[in-house]
PDB file of C-alpha atoms and ligand atoms in Angstrom:
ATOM      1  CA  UNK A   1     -38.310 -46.038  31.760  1.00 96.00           C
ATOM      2  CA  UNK A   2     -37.073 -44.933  28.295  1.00 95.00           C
ATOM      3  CA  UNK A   3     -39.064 -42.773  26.372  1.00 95.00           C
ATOM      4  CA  UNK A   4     -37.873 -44.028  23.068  1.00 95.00           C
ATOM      5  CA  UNK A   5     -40.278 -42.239  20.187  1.00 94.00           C
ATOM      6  CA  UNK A   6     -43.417 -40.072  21.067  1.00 96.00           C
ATOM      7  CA  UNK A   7     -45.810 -38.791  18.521  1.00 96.00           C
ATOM      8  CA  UNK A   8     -46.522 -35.015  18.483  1.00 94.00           C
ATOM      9  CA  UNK A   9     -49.719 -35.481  19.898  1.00 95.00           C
ATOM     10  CA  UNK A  10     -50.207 -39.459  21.314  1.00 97.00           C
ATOM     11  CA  UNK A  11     -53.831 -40.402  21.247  1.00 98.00           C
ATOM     12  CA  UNK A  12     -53.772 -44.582  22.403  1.00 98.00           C
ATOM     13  CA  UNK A  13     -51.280 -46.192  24.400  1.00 98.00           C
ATOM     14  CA  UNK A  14     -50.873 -50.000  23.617  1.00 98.00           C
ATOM     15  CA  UNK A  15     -49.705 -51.974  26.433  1.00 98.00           C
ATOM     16  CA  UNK A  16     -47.950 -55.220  26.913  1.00 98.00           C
ATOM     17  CA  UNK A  17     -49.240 -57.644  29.656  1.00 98.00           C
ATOM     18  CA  UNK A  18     -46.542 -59.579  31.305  1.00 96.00           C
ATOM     19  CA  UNK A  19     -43.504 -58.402  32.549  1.00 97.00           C
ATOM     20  CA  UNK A  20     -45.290 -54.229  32.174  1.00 98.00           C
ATOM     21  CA  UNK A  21     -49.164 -54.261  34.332  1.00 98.00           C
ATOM     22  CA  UNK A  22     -47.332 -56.569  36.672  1.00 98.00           C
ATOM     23  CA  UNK A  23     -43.522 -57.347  37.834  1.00 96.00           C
ATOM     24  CA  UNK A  24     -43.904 -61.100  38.954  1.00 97.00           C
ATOM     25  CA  UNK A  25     -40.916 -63.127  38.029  1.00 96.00           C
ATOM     26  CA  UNK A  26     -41.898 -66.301  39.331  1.00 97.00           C
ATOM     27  CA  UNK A  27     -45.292 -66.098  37.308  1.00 97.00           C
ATOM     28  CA  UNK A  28     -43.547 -65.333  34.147  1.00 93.00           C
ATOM     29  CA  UNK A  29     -41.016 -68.187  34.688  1.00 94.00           C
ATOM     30  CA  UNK A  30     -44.010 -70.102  35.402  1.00 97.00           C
ATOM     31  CA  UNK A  31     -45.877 -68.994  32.201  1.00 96.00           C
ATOM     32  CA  UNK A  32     -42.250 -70.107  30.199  1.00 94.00           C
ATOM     33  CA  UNK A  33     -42.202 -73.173  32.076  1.00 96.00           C
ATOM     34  CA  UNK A  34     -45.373 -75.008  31.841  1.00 97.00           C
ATOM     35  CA  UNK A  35     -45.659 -74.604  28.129  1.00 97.00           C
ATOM     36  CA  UNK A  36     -42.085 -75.849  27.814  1.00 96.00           C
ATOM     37  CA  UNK A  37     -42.991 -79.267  29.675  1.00 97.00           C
ATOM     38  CA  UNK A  38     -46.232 -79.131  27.808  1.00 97.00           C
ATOM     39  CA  UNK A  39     -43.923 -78.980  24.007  1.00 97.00           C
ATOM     40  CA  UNK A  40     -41.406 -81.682  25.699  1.00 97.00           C
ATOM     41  CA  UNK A  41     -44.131 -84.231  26.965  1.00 97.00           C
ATOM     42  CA  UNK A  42     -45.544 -83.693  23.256  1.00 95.00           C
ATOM     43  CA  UNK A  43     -41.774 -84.273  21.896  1.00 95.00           C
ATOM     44  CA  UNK A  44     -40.956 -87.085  24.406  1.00 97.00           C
ATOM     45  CA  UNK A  45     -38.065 -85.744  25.297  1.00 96.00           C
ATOM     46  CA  UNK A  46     -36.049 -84.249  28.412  1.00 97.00           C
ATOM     47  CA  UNK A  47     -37.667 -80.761  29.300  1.00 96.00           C
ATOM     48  CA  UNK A  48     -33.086 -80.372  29.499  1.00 96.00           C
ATOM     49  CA  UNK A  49     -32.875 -81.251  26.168  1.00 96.00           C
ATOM     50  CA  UNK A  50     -35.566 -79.137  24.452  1.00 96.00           C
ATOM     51  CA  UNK A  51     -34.546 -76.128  26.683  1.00 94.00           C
ATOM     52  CA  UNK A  52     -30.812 -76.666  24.887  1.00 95.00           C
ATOM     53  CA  UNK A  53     -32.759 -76.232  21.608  1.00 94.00           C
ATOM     54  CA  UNK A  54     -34.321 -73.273  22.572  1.00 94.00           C
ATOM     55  CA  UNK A  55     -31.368 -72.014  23.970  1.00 93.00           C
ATOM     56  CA  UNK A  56     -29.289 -72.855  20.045  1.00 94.00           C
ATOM     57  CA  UNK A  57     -31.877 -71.142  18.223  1.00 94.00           C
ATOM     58  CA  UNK A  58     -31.914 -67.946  20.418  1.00 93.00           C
ATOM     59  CA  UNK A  59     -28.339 -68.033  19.385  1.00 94.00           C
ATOM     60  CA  UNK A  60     -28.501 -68.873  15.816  1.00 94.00           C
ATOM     61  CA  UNK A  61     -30.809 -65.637  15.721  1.00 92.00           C
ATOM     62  CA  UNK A  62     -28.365 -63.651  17.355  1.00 92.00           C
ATOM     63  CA  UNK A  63     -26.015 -64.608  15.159  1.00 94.00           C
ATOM     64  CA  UNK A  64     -28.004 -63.825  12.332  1.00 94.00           C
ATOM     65  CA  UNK A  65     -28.746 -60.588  13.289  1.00 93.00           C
ATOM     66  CA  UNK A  66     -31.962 -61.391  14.157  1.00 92.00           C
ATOM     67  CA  UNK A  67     -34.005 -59.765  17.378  1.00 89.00           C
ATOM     68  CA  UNK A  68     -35.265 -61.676  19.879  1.00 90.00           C
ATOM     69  CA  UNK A  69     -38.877 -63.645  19.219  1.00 91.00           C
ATOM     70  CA  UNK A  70     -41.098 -64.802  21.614  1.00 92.00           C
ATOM     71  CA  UNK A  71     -41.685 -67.583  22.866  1.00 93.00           C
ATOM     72  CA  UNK A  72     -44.932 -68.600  20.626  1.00 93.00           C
ATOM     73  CA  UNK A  73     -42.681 -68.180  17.466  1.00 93.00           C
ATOM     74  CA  UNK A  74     -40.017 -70.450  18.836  1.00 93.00           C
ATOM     75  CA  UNK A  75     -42.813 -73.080  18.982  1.00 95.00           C
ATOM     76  CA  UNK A  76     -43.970 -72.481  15.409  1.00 95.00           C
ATOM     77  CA  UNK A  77     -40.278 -73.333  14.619  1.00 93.00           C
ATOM     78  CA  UNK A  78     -40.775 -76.533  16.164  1.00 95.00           C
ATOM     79  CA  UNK A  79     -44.302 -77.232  14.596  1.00 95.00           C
ATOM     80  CA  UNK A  80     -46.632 -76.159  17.452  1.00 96.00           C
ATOM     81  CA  UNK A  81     -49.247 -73.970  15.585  1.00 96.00           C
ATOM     82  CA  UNK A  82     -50.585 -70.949  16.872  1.00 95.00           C
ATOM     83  CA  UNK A  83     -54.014 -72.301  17.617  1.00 96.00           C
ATOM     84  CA  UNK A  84     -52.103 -75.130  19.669  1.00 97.00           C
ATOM     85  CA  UNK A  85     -50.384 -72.345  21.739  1.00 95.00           C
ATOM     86  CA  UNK A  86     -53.676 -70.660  22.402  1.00 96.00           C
ATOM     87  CA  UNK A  87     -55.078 -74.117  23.455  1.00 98.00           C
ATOM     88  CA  UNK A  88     -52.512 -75.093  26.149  1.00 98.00           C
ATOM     89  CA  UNK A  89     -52.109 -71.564  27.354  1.00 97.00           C
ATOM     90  CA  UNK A  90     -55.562 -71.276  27.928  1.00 98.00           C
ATOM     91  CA  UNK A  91     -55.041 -74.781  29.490  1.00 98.00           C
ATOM     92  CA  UNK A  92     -51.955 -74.067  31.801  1.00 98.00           C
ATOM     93  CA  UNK A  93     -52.271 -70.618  32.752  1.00 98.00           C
ATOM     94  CA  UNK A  94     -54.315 -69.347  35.354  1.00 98.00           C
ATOM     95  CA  UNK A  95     -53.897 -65.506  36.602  1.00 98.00           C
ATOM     96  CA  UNK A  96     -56.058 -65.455  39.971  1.00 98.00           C
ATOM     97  CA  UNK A  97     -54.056 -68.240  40.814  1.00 98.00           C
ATOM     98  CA  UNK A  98     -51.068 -65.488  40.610  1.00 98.00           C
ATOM     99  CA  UNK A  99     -51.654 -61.711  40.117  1.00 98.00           C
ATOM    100  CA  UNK A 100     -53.868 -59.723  43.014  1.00 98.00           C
ATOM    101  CA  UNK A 101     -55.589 -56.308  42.167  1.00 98.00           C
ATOM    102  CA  UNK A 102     -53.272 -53.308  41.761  1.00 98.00           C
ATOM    103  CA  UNK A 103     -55.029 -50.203  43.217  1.00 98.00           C
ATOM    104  CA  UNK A 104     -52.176 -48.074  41.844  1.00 98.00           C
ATOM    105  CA  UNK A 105     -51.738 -49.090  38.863  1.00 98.00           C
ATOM    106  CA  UNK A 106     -55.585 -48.589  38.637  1.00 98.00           C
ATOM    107  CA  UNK A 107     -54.755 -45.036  39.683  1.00 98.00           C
ATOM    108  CA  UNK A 108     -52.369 -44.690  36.779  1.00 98.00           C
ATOM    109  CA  UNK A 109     -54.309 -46.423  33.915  1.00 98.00           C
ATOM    110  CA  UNK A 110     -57.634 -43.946  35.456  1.00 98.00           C
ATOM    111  CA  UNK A 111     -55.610 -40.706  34.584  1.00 98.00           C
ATOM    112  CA  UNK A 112     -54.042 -42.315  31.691  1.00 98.00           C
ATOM    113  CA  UNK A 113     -57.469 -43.000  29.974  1.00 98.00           C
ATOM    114  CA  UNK A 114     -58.910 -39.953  31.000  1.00 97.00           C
ATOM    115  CA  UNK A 115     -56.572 -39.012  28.023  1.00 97.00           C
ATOM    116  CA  UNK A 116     -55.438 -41.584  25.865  1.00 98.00           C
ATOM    117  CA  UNK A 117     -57.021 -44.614  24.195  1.00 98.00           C
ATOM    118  CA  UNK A 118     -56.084 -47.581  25.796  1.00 98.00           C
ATOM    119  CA  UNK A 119     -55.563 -51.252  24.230  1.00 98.00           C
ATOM    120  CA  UNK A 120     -54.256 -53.854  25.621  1.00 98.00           C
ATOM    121  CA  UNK A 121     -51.639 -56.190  23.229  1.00 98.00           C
ATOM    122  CA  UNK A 122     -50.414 -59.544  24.699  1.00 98.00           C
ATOM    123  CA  UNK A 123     -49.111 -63.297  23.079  1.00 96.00           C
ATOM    124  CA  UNK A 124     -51.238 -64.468  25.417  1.00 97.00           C
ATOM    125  CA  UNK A 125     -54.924 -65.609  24.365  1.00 98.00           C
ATOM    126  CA  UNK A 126     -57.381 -63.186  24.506  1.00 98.00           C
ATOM    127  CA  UNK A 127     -59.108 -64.882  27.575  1.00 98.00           C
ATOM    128  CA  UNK A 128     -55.920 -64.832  29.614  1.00 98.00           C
ATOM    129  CA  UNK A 129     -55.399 -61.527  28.949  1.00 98.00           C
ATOM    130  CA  UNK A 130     -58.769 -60.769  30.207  1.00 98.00           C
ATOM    131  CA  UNK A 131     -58.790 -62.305  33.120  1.00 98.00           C
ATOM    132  CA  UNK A 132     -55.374 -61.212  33.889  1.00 98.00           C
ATOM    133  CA  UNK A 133     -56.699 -57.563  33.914  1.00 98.00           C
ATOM    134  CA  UNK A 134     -59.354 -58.720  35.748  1.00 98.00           C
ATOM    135  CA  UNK A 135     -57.009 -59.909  38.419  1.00 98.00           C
ATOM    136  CA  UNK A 136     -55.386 -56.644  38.953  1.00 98.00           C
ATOM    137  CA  UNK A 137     -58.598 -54.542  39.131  1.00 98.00           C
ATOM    138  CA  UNK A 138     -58.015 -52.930  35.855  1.00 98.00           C
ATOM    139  CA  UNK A 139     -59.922 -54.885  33.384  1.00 98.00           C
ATOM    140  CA  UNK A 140     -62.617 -51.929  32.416  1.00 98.00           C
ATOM    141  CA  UNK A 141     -59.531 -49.397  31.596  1.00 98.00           C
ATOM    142  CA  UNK A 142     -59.109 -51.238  28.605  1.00 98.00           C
ATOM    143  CA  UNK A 143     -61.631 -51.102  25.746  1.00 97.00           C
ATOM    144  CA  UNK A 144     -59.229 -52.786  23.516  1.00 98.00           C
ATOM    145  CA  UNK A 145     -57.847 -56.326  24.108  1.00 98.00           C
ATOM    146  CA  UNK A 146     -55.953 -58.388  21.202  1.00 98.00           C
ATOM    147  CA  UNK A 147     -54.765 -61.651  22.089  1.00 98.00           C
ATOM    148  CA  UNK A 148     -53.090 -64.393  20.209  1.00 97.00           C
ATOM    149  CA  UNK A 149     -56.312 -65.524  18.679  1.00 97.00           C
ATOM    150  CA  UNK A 150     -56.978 -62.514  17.299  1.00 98.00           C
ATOM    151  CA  UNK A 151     -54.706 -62.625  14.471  1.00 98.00           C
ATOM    152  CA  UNK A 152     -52.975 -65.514  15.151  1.00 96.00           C
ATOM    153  CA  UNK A 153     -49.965 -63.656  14.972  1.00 96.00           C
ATOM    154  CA  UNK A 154     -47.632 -62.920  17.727  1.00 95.00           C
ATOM    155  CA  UNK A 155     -45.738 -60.413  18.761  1.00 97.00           C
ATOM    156  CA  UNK A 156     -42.847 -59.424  17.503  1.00 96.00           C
ATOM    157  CA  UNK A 157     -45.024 -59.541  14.233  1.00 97.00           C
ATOM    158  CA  UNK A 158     -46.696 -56.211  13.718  1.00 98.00           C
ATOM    159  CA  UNK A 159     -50.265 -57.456  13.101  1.00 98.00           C
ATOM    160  CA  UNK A 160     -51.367 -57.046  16.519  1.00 98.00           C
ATOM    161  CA  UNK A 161     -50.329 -53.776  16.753  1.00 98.00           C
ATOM    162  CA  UNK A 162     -52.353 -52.800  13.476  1.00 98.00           C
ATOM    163  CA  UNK A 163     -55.249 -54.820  14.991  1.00 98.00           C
ATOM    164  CA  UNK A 164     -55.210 -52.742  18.059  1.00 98.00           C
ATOM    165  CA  UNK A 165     -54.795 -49.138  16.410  1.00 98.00           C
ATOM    166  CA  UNK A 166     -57.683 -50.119  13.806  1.00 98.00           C
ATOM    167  CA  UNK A 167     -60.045 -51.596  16.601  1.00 98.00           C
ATOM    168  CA  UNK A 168     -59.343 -48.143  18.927  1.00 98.00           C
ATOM    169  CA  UNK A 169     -59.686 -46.026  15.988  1.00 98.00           C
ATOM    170  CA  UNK A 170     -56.951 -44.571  16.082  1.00 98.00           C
ATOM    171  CA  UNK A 171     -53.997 -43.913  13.248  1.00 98.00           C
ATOM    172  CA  UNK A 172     -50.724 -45.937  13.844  1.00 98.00           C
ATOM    173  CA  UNK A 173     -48.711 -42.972  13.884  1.00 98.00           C
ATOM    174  CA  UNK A 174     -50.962 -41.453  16.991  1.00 98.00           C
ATOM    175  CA  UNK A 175     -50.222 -44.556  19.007  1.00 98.00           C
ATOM    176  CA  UNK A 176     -47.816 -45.447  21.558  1.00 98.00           C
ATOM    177  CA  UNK A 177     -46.534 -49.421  22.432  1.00 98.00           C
ATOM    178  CA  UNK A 178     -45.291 -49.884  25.912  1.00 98.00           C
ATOM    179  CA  UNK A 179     -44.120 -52.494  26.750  1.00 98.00           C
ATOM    180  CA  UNK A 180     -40.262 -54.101  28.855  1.00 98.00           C
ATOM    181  CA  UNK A 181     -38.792 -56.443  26.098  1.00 96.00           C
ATOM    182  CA  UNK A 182     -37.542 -53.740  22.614  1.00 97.00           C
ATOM    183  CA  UNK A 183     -37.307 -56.888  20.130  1.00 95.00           C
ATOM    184  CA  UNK A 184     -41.312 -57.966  20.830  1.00 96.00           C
ATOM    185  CA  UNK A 185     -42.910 -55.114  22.432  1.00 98.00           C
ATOM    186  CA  UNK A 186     -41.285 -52.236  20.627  1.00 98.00           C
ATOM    187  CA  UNK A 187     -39.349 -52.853  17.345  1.00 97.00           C
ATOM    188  CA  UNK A 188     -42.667 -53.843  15.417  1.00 98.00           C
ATOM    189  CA  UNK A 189     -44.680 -50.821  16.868  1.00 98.00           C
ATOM    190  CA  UNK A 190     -41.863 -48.012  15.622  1.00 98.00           C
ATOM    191  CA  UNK A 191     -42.129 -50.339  12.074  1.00 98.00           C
ATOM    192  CA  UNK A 192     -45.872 -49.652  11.871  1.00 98.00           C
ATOM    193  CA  UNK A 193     -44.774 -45.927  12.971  1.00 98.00           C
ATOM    194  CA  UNK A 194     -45.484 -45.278  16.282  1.00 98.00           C
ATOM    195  CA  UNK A 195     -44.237 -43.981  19.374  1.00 98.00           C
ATOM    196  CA  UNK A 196     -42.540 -46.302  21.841  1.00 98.00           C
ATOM    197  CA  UNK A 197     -41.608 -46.401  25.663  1.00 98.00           C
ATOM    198  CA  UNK A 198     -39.677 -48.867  27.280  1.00 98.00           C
ATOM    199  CA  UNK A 199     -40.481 -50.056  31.228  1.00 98.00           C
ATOM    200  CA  UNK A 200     -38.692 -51.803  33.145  1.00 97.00           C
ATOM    201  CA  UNK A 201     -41.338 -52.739  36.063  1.00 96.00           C
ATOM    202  CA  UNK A 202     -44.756 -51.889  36.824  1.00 98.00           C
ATOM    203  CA  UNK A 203     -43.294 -48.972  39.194  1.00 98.00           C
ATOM    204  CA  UNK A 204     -42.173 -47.434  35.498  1.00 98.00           C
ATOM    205  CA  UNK A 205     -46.044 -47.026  34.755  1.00 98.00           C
ATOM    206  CA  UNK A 206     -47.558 -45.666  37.583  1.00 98.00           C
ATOM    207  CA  UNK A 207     -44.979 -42.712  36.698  1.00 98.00           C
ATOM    208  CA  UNK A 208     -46.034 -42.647  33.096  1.00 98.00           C
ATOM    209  CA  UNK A 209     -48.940 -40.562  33.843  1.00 97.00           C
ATOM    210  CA  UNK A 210     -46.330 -37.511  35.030  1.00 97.00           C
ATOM    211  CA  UNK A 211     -44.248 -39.184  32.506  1.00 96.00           C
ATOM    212  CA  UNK A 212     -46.367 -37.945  29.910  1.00 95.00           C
ATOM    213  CA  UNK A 213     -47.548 -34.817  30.861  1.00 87.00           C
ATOM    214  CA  UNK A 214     -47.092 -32.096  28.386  1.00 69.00           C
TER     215      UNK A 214
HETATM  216 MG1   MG B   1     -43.778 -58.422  28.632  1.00 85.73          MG
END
């Protein structure tokens, strides 16, 4: 992990979903996947060909300068709205179908919110990201949970981050984002101006709680 800006004194630690509270490539392939048919059967065309489209205007972006997006703002490009994302994800994804409970990362989250706030901040809708928690055992660690129909914003836009800091009470510059992809999970938390840690598995935050001992 990569502790890449703490606050003096961190009060709420915003976590990612995917990729962070679980390491499960095949689910997040999955996730990509299904909503990528879903946009191609609504295109009528080749699940090939809109994948090359994708693939141009991830590289357009780079070329531009541009950080990664995610893969809800790659849709609004295309003209899939964001309530349209929430309705086939909430369709097409189904967590107990993939994710098992976590005792340790239970462990971890426990000590963690024994002193720090803690929100949950995912592009997934709010119900997925419930019953993803739910899944691992962890779902009443988190007091906080913005989804993408919250603000109908998603990440790498900053507005679920604010939404999170304002619903936990707490000032941006006392929170933390953790999260394994900088571009989304990261750059717009240190915009708003908090801390930021970078993880590269699940195994990355059962340490954090030694990770962030003072
Ligand atoms: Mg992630």
């Amino acid at each position: 992990m990569r502790l890449l800006a703490l606050p003096e004194r961190p009060l709420a630690l915003l976590f990612d979903l995917d990729s962070t509270l679980y390491s499960h490539p095949a689910y997040a392939a999955f996730q990509t996947e299904v909503l990528v048919e879903r946009l191609a059967r609504e295109r009528g065309e080749s699940v090939a060909a809109l994948e090359a489209e994708f693939a141009r205007r991830r590289a357009a972006r780079e070329a531009a300068g541009l950080g990664r997006t995610s893969l809800g703002n790659l849709f609004l490009e295309l003209g899939v709205d964001i309530p349209t994302s929430v309705r086939w994800r909430e369709e097409l994804i189904d967590p107990a179908a993939w994710l098992a409970r976590d005792p340790r990362l239970d462990e971890a989250l426990a000590a963690l919110a024994a002193r720090f706030a803690l929100a949950l901040v995912t592009n997934n809708p709010r119900s997925v990201g419930e019953k993803s928690l739910e899944a691992l055992g962890v779902r009443p660690r988190f007091p906080v949970v913005i989804g993408l129909d919250d603000t109908y914003r998603s990440k790498p836009d900053p507005a679920p981050y604010a939404l999170a800091a304002e619903r936990l009470g707490v000032a941006a510059e006392a929170c933390v984002s953790v999260g394994d992809r900088h571009d989304v999970d990261l750059a717009p938390a240190l915009a708003l101006g908090m801390g930021a840690i970078l993880v590269e598995a699940v195994e990355d935050v059962y340490a954090l709680p030694a990770a962030l001992r003072t």
